[in-house]
Coordinates of C-alpha atoms and ligand atoms in Angstrom, one line a residue:
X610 CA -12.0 -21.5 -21.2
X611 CA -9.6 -22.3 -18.6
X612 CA -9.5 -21.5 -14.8
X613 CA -8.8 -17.9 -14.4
X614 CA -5.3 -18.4 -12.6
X615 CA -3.9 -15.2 -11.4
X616 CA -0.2 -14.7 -9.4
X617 CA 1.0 -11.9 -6.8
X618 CA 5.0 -12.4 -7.5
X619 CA 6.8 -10.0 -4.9
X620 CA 10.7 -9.6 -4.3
X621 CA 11.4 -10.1 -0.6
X622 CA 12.7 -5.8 0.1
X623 CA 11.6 -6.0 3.5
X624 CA 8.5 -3.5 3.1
X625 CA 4.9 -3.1 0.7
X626 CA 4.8 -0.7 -1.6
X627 CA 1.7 0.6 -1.9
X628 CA 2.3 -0.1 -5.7
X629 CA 3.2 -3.6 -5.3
X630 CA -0.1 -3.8 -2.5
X631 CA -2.2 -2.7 -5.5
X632 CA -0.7 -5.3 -8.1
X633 CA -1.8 -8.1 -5.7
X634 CA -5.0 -6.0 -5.2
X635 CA -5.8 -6.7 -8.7
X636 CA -4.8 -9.7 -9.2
X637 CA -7.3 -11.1 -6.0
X638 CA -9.4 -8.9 -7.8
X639 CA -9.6 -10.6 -11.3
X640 CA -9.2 -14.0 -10.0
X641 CA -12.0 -13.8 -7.5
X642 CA -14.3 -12.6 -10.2
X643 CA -14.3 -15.4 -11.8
X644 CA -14.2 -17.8 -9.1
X645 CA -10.5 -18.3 -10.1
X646 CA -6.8 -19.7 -8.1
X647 CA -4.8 -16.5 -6.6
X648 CA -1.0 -17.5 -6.2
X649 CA 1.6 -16.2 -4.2
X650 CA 5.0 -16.7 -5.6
X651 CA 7.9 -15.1 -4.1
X652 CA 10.7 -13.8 -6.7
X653 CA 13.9 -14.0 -4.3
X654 CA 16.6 -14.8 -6.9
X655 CA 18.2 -11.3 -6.5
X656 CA 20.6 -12.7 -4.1
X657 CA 22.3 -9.6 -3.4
X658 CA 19.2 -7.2 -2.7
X659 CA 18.1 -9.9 0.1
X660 CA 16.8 -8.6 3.0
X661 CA 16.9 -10.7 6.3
X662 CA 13.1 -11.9 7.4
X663 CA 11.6 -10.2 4.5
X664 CA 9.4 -12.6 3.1
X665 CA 7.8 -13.4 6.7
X666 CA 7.0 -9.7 6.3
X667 CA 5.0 -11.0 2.6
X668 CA 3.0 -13.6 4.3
X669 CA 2.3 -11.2 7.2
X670 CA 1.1 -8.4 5.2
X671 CA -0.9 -11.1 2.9
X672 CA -2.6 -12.0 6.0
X673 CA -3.6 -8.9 7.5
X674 CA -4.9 -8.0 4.2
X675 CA -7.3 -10.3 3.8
X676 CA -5.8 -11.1 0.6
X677 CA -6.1 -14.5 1.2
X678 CA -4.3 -16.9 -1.6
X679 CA -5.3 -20.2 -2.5
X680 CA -1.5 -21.6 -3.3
X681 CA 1.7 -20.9 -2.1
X682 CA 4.9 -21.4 -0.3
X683 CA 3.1 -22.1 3.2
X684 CA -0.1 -23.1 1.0
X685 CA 0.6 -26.6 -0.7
X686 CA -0.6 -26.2 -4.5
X687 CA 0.2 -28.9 -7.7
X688 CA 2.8 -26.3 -9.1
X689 CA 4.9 -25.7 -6.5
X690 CA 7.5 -25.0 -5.0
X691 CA 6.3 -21.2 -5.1
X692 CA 9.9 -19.9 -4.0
X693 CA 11.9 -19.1 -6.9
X694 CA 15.0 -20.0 -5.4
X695 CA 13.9 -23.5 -4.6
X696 CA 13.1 -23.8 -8.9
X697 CA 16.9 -23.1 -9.8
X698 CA 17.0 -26.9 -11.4
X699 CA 13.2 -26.3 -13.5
X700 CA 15.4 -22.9 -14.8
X701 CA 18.5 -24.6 -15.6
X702 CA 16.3 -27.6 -17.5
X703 CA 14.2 -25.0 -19.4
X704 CA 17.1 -23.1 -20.4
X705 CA 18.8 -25.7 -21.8
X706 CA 15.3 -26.6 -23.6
X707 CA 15.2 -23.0 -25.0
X708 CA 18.7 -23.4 -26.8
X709 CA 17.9 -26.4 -27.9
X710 CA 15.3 -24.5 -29.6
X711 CA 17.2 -21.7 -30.4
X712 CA 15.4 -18.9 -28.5
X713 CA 18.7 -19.0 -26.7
X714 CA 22.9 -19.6 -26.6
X715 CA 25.1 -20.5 -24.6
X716 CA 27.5 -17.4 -23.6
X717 CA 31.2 -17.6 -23.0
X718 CA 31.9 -13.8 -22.6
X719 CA 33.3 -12.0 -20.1
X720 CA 31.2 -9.4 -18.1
X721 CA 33.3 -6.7 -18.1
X722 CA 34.4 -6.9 -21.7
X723 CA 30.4 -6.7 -22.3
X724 CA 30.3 -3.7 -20.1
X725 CA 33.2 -2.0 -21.8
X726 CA 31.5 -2.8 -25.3
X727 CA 28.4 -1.4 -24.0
X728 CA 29.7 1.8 -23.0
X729 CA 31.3 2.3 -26.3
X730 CA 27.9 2.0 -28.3
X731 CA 25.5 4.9 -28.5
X732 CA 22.5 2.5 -27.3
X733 CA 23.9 0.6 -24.3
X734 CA 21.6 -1.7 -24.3
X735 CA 22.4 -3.1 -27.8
X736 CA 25.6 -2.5 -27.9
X737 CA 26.9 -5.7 -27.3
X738 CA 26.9 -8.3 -30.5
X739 CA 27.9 -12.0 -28.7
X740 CA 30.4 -13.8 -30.5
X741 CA 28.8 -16.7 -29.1
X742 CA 26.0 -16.9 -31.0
X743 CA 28.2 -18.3 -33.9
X744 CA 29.6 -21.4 -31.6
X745 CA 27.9 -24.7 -32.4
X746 CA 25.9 -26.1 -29.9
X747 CA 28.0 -29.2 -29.9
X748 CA 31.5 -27.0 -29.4
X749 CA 29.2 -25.2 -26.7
X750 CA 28.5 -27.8 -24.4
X751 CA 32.1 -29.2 -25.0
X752 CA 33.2 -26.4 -23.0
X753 CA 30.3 -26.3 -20.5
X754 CA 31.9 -30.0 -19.7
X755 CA 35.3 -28.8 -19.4
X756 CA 33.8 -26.7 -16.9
X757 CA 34.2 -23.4 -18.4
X758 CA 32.0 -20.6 -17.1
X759 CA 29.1 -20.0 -18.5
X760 CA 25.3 -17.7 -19.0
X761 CA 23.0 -18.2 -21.0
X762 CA 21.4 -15.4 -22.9
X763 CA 18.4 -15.0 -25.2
X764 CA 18.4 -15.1 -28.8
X765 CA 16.6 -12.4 -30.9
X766 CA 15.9 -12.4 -34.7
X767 CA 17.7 -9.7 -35.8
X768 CA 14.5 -9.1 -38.7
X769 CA 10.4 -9.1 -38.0
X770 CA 8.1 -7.4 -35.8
X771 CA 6.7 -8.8 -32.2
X772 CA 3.5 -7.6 -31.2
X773 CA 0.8 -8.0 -28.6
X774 CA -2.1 -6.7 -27.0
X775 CA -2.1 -5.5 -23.4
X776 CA -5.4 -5.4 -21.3
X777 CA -4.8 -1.4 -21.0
X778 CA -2.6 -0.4 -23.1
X779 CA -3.5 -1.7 -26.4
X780 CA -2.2 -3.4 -29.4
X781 CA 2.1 -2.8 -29.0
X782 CA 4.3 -3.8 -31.5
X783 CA 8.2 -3.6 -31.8
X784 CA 10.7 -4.3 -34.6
X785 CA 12.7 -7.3 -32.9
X786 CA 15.9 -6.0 -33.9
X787 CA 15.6 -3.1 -31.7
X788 CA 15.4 -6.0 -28.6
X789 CA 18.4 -6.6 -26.5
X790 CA 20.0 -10.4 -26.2
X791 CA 19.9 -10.4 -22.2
X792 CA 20.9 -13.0 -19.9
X793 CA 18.3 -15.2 -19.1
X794 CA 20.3 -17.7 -16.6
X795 CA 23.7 -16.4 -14.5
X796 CA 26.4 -18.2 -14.2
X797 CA 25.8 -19.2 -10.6
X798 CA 22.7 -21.0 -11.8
X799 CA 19.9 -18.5 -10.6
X800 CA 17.8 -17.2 -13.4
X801 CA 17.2 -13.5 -14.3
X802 CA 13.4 -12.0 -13.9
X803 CA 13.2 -11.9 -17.4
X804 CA 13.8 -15.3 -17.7
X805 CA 12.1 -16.8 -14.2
X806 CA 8.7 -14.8 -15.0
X807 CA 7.9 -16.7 -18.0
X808 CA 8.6 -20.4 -17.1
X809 CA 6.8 -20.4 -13.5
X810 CA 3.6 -18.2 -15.4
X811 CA 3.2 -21.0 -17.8
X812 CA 4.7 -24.1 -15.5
X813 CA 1.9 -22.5 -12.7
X814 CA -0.9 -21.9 -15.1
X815 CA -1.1 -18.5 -14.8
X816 CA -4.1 -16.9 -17.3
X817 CA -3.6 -13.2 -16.4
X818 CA -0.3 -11.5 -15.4
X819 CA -0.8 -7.9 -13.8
X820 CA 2.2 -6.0 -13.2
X821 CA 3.5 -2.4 -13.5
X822 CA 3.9 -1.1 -16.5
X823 CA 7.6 -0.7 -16.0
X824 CA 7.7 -4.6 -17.9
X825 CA 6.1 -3.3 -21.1
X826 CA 8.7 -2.8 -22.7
X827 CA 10.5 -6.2 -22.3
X828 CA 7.3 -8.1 -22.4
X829 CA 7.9 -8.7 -26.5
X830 CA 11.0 -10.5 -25.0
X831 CA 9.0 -12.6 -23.1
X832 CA 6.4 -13.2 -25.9
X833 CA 9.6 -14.7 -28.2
X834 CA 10.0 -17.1 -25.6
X835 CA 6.7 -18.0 -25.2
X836 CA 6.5 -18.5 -28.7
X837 CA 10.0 -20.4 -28.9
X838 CA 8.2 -22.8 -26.3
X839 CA 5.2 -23.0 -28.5
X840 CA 3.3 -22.1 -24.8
X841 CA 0.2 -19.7 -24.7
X842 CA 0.9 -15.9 -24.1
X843 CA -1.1 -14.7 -21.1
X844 CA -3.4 -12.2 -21.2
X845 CA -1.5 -8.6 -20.3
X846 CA -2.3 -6.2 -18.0
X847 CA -0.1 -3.2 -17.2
X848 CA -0.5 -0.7 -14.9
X849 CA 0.0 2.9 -14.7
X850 CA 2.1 3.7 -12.2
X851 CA 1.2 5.1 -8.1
X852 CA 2.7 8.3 -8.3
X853 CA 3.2 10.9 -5.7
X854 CA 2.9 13.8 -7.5
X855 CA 2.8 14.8 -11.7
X856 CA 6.5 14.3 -11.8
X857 CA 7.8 11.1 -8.9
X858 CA 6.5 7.8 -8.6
X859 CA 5.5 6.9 -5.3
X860 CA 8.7 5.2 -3.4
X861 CA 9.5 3.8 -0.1
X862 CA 13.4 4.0 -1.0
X863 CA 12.3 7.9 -1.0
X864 CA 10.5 7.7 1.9
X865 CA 7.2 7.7 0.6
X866 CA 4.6 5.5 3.0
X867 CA 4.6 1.7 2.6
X868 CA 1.4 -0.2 3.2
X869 CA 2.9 -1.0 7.0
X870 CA 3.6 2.2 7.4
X871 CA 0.2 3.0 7.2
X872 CA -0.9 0.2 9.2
X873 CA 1.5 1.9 11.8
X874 CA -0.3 5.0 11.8
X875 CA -3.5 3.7 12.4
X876 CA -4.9 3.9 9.1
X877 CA -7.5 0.7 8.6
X878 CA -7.1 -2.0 6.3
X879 CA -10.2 -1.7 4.7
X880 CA -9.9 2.0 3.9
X881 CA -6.6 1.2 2.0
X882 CA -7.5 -1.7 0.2
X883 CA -10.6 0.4 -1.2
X884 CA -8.8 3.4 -1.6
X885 CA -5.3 1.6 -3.6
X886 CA -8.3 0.1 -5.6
X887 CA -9.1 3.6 -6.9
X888 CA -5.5 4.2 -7.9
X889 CA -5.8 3.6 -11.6
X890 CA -9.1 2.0 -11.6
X891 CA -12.9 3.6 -11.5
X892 CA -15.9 1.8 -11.0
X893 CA -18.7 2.5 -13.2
X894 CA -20.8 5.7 -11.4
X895 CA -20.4 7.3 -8.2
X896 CA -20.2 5.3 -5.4
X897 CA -16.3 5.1 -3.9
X898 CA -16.9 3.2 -0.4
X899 CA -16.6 -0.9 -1.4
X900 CA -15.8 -3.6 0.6
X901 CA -13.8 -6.3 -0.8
X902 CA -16.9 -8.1 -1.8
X903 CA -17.7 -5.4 -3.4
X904 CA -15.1 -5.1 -5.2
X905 CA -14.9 -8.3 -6.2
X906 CA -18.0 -7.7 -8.1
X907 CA -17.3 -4.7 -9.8
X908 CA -13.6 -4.7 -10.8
X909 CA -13.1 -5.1 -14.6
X910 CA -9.8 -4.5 -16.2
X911 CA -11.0 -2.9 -18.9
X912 CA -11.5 0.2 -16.8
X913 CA -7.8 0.7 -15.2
X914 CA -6.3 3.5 -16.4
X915 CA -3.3 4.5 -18.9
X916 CA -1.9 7.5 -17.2
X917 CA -0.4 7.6 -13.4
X918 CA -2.6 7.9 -10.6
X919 CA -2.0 10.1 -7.6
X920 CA -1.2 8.8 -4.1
X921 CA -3.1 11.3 -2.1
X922 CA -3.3 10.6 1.4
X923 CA -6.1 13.5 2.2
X924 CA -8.1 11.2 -0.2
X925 CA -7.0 8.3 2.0
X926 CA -7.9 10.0 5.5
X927 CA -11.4 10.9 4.3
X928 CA -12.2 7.2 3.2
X929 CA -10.5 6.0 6.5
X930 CA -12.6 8.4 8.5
X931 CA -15.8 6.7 6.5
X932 CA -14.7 3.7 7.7
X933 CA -13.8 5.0 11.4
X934 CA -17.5 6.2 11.8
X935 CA -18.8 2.6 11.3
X936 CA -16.3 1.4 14.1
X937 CA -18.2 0.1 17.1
X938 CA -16.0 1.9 20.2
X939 CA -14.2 -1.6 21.6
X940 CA -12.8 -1.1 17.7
X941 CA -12.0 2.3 17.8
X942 CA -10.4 2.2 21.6
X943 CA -8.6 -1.1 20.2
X944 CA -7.6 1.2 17.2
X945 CA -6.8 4.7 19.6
X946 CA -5.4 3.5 22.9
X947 CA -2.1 2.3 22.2
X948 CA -1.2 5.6 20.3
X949 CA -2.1 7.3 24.1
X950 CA -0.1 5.1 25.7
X951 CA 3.0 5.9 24.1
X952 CA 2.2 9.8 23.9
X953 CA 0.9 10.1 27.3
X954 CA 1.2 8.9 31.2
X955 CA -2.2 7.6 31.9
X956 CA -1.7 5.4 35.1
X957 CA -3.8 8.1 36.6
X958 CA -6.6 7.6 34.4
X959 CA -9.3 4.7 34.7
X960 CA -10.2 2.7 31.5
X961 CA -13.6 4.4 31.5
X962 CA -12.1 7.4 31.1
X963 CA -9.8 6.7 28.2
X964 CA -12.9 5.1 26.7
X965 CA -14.8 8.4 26.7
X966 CA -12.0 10.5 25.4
X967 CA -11.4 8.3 22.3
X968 CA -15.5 8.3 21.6
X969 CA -15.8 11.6 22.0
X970 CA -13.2 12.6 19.4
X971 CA -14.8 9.8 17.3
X972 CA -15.8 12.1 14.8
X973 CA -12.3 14.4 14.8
X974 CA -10.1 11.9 13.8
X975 CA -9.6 10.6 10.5
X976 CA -6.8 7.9 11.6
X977 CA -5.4 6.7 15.3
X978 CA -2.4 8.6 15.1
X979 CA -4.2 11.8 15.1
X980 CA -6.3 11.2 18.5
X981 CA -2.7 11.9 19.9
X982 CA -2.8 15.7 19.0
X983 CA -6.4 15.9 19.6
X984 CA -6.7 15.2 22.9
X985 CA -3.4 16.8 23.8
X986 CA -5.0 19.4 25.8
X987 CA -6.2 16.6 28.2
X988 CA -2.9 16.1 29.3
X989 CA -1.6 20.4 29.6
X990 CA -1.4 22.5 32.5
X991 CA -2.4 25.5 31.1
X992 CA -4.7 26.0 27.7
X993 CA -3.2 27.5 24.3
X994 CA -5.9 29.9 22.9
X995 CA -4.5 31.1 19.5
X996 CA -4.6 34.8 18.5
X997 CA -7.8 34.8 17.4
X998 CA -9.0 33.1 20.3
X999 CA -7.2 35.5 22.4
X1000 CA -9.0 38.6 20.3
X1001 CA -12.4 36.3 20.9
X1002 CA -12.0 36.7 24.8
X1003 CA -11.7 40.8 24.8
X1004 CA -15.4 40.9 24.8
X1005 CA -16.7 42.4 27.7
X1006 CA -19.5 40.0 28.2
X1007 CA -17.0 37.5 29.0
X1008 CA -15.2 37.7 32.5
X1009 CA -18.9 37.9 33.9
X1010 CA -20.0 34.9 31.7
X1011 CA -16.9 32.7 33.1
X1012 CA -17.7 33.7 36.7
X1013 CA -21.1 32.6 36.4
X1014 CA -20.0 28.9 34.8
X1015 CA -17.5 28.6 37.4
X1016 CA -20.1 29.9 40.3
X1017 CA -22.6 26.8 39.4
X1018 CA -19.7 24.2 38.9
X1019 CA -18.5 25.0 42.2
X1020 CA -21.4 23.6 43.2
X1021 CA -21.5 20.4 41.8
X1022 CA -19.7 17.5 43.9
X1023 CA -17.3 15.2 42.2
X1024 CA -19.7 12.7 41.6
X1025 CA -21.9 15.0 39.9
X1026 CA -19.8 16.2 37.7
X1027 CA -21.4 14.3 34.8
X1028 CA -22.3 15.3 31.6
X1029 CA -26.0 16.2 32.1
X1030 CA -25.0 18.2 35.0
X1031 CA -22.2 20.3 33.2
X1032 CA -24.7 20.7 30.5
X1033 CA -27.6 22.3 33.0
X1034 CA -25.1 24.3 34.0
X1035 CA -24.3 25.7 30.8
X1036 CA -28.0 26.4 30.9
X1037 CA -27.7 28.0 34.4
X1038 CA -25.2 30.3 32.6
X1039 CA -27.3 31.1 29.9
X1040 CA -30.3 32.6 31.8
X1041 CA -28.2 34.1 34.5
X1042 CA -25.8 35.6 32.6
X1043 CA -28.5 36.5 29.6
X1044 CA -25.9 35.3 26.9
X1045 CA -26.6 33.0 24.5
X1046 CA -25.3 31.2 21.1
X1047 CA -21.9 31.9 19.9
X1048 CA -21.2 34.3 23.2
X1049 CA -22.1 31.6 26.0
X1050 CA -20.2 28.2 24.1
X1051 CA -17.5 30.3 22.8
X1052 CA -15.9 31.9 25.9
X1053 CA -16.6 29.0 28.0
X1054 CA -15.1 26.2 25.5
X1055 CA -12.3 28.7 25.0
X1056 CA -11.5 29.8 28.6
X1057 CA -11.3 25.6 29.6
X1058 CA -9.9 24.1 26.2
X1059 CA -8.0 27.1 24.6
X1060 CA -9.5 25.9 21.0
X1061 CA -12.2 27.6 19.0
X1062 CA -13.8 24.4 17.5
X1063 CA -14.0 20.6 19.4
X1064 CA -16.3 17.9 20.6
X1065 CA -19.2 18.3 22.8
X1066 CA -18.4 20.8 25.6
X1067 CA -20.4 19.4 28.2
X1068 CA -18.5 15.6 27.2
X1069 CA -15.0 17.9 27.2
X1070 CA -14.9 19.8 30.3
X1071 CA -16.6 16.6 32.3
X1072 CA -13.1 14.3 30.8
X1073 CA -11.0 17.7 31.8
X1074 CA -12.2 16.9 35.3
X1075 CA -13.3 19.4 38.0
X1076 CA -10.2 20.6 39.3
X1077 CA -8.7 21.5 36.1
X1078 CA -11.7 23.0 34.8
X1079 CA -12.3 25.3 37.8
X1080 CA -8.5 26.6 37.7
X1081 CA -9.0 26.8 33.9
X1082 CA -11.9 29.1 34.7
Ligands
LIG1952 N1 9.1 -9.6 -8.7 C1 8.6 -8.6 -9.6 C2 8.5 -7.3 -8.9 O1 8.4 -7.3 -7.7 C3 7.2 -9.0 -10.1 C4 6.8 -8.5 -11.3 C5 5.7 -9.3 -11.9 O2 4.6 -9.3 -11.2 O3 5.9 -10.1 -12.8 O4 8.5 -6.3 -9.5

């Protein structure tokens, strides 16, 4: 068998879909199982949906993925180039080829005549019989050379079935005369996706094409061809689609989350990668926490999924909080700080400080973003106790269990204001004051944070700081 070759093919938008993140997810996947080539090939010859600096953004989301592929446009391979726009002459050679063959014609028609006759047939799509199919080659490339302009466009046999077998979804079979003849190279020279796809997967090697599963129904196209080439079909896998809920596919025109937007928020590579595994694919048993290694090892196509799977980003913040608690705290305060630093002024705090805060929420966050609204009450004046809170604070034990507190931190110095010494106070309290449980922590984590549930208390009112605690109190 030969070298399991697989290809991540984005179009340069300018952003990663998760969907698109997940295609090249699988793709690593399936060639790193078998000790196979991953390719990155980038599909820019949609000239007008180009986006300025948008394939940097490829390579520098390939990067930070770990994703790492062994050929492409800044990776030198045998079967380059890998920019589709630097191939326009291996199209234009190839498409000649397939007329030659007749898998293809030379086109003469004008597009909005082809519209118009479109529009007039029930089924757009095949609405358009080309005249040119009955030109003889020889008249055809009489008036290429007079310099007439020009596409060319597939071929399809108006009798006989095409079928194939997809990886996921099965044996699929379509009657070829319900195919449409599309364009396969434009008359500026750049080729169509439909066209492009097929030459670089077999010029590149390619053994296993993953894509969404949006290209099912034109892959028959593709398979005639293949077969006018007399070149091998690829194996087929298509996916179901990232959705964001039973109805909408997950989309970053709609301003669904891309995979940098993610990254923005704090949320950690790993934790996506394992979680957009999961979209569409499950591993055999329980276990839901894998590292790429691991999933390197387990993947296996023939357990992705036919229907949609559901973006949901609680899902995602639980497995990024798995992966937060493993975080030694120069990660997480690489990871936290700079979401501080544009939320709050800390050029009165000291490094240790904002070191503490971010490991004592440690277990509160479930992204970096969030340590911004946890800690807010750091940074406030006064406290916020909600209603209930407020109702909390009626009891009567309370104003003489808040005196007390405040009696034995008075006595503490600044530089004893540490944790174990906040925490024997607390103790202090306890015994003077003869409450315990649920009526000492309560009153006293209320009255200095204003919220009902946090991190340690002790570890809270000593970042709060004496002053603020005491006029709190
Ligand atoms: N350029 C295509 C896209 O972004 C790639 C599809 C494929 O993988 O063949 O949808």
């Amino acid at each position: 068998m030969s070298k399991v070759r697989t290809r991540f093919a984005p179009s340069p938008t300018g952003y990663m879909h998760i969907g698109n993140l997940r295609t090249a997810l699988y793709e690593y996947l399936i060639a790193k199982h078998d000790n196979g080539d991953f390719i990155l090939r980038i599909e820019d010859t949609d000239q007008g949906r180009k986006v300025e600096g948008a394939t940097d953004m490829i390579y520098q989301v390939m990067r930070q993925t770990g994703l790492s592929y062994d050929e492409g446009p800044d990776i030198p391979g045998n079967v380059g180039p890998y920019v589709q726009s630097e191939r326009l002459s291996i199209y234009k050679e190839y498409a000649d080829k397939l007329v030659e063959l007749g898998g293809a014609h030379y086109c003469f028609c004008d597009e909005e005549m082809i519209e118009d006759a479109k529009q007039e047939n029930e089924n757009e799509e095949l609405g358009y019989i080309d005249p040119c199919k009955n030109i003889s080659l020889e008249e055809a490339r009489q008036r290429i050379a007079n310099g007439e302009k020009y596409v060319v466009r597939q071929t399809i046999p108006d009798t006989g079935i095409t079928s194939f077998e997809d990886e996921v979804y099965g044996h699929i079979e379509v009657e070829n005369a319900g195919l449409s003849e599309g364009v396969l190279l434009k008359s500026d020279g750049y080729p169509t996706y439909n066209f492009a796809n097929i030459v670089d997967d077999h010029l590149m090697k390619i053994t296993h094409v993953v894509r969404g599963n949006e290209y099912l129904s034109s892959t028959p196209k593709y398979n005639l061809i293949y077969e006018a080439f007399g070149w091998d079909v690829p194996t087929y896998i298509h996916c179901p689609p990232v959705m964001k809920d039973e109805k909408h596919k997950l989309s970053k025109r709609n301003g669904d989350a891309s995979y940098q937007d993610l990254i923005e928020k704090g949320f950690l590579n790993e934790a996506i990668l394992n979680y957009i595994a999961l979209l569409g694919w499950s591993p055999e048993g329980e276990k839901e926490l894998f590292t790429l290694d691991e999933l390197i090892q387990e993947f296996d196509v023939k357990r992705i999924s036919k229907s949609g799977a559901i973006f949901d980003i609680n899902k995602l913040k639980w497995m990024n909080s798995q992966y937060l608690k493993k975080k030694s705290t120069e990660e997480l305060v690489q990871l936290c700080q700079p979401f501080l630093e544009k939320a709050y002024d800390l050029s009165d705090k000291d490094q240790k400080w904002i070191e503490n805060l971010i490991v004592v929420h440690k277990d509160h966050i479930s992204y970096g973003e969030e340590i911004i609204e946890q800690v807010q009450l750091f940074f406030e004046d006064e406290v916020h106790p909600n209603e209930e809170a407020q109702e909390f604070m009626k009891d009567e034990t309370i104003p003489n269990t808040l005196k007390v507190f405040k009696s034995h931190l008075e006595q503490l110095s600044d530089d004893e204001f540490t944790e174990q010494n906040i925490f024997a106070c607390i103790k202090a309290t306890q015994k003077e004051a003869k409450v315990r449980g649920k009526m000492l922590y309560m009153p006293l984590r209320i009255a200095t944070t204003g919220i009902m549930h946090g991190p340690d208390l002790a570890s809270s009112i000593m970042l709060l700081g004496k002053e603020k605690v005491l006029s709190r109190l």
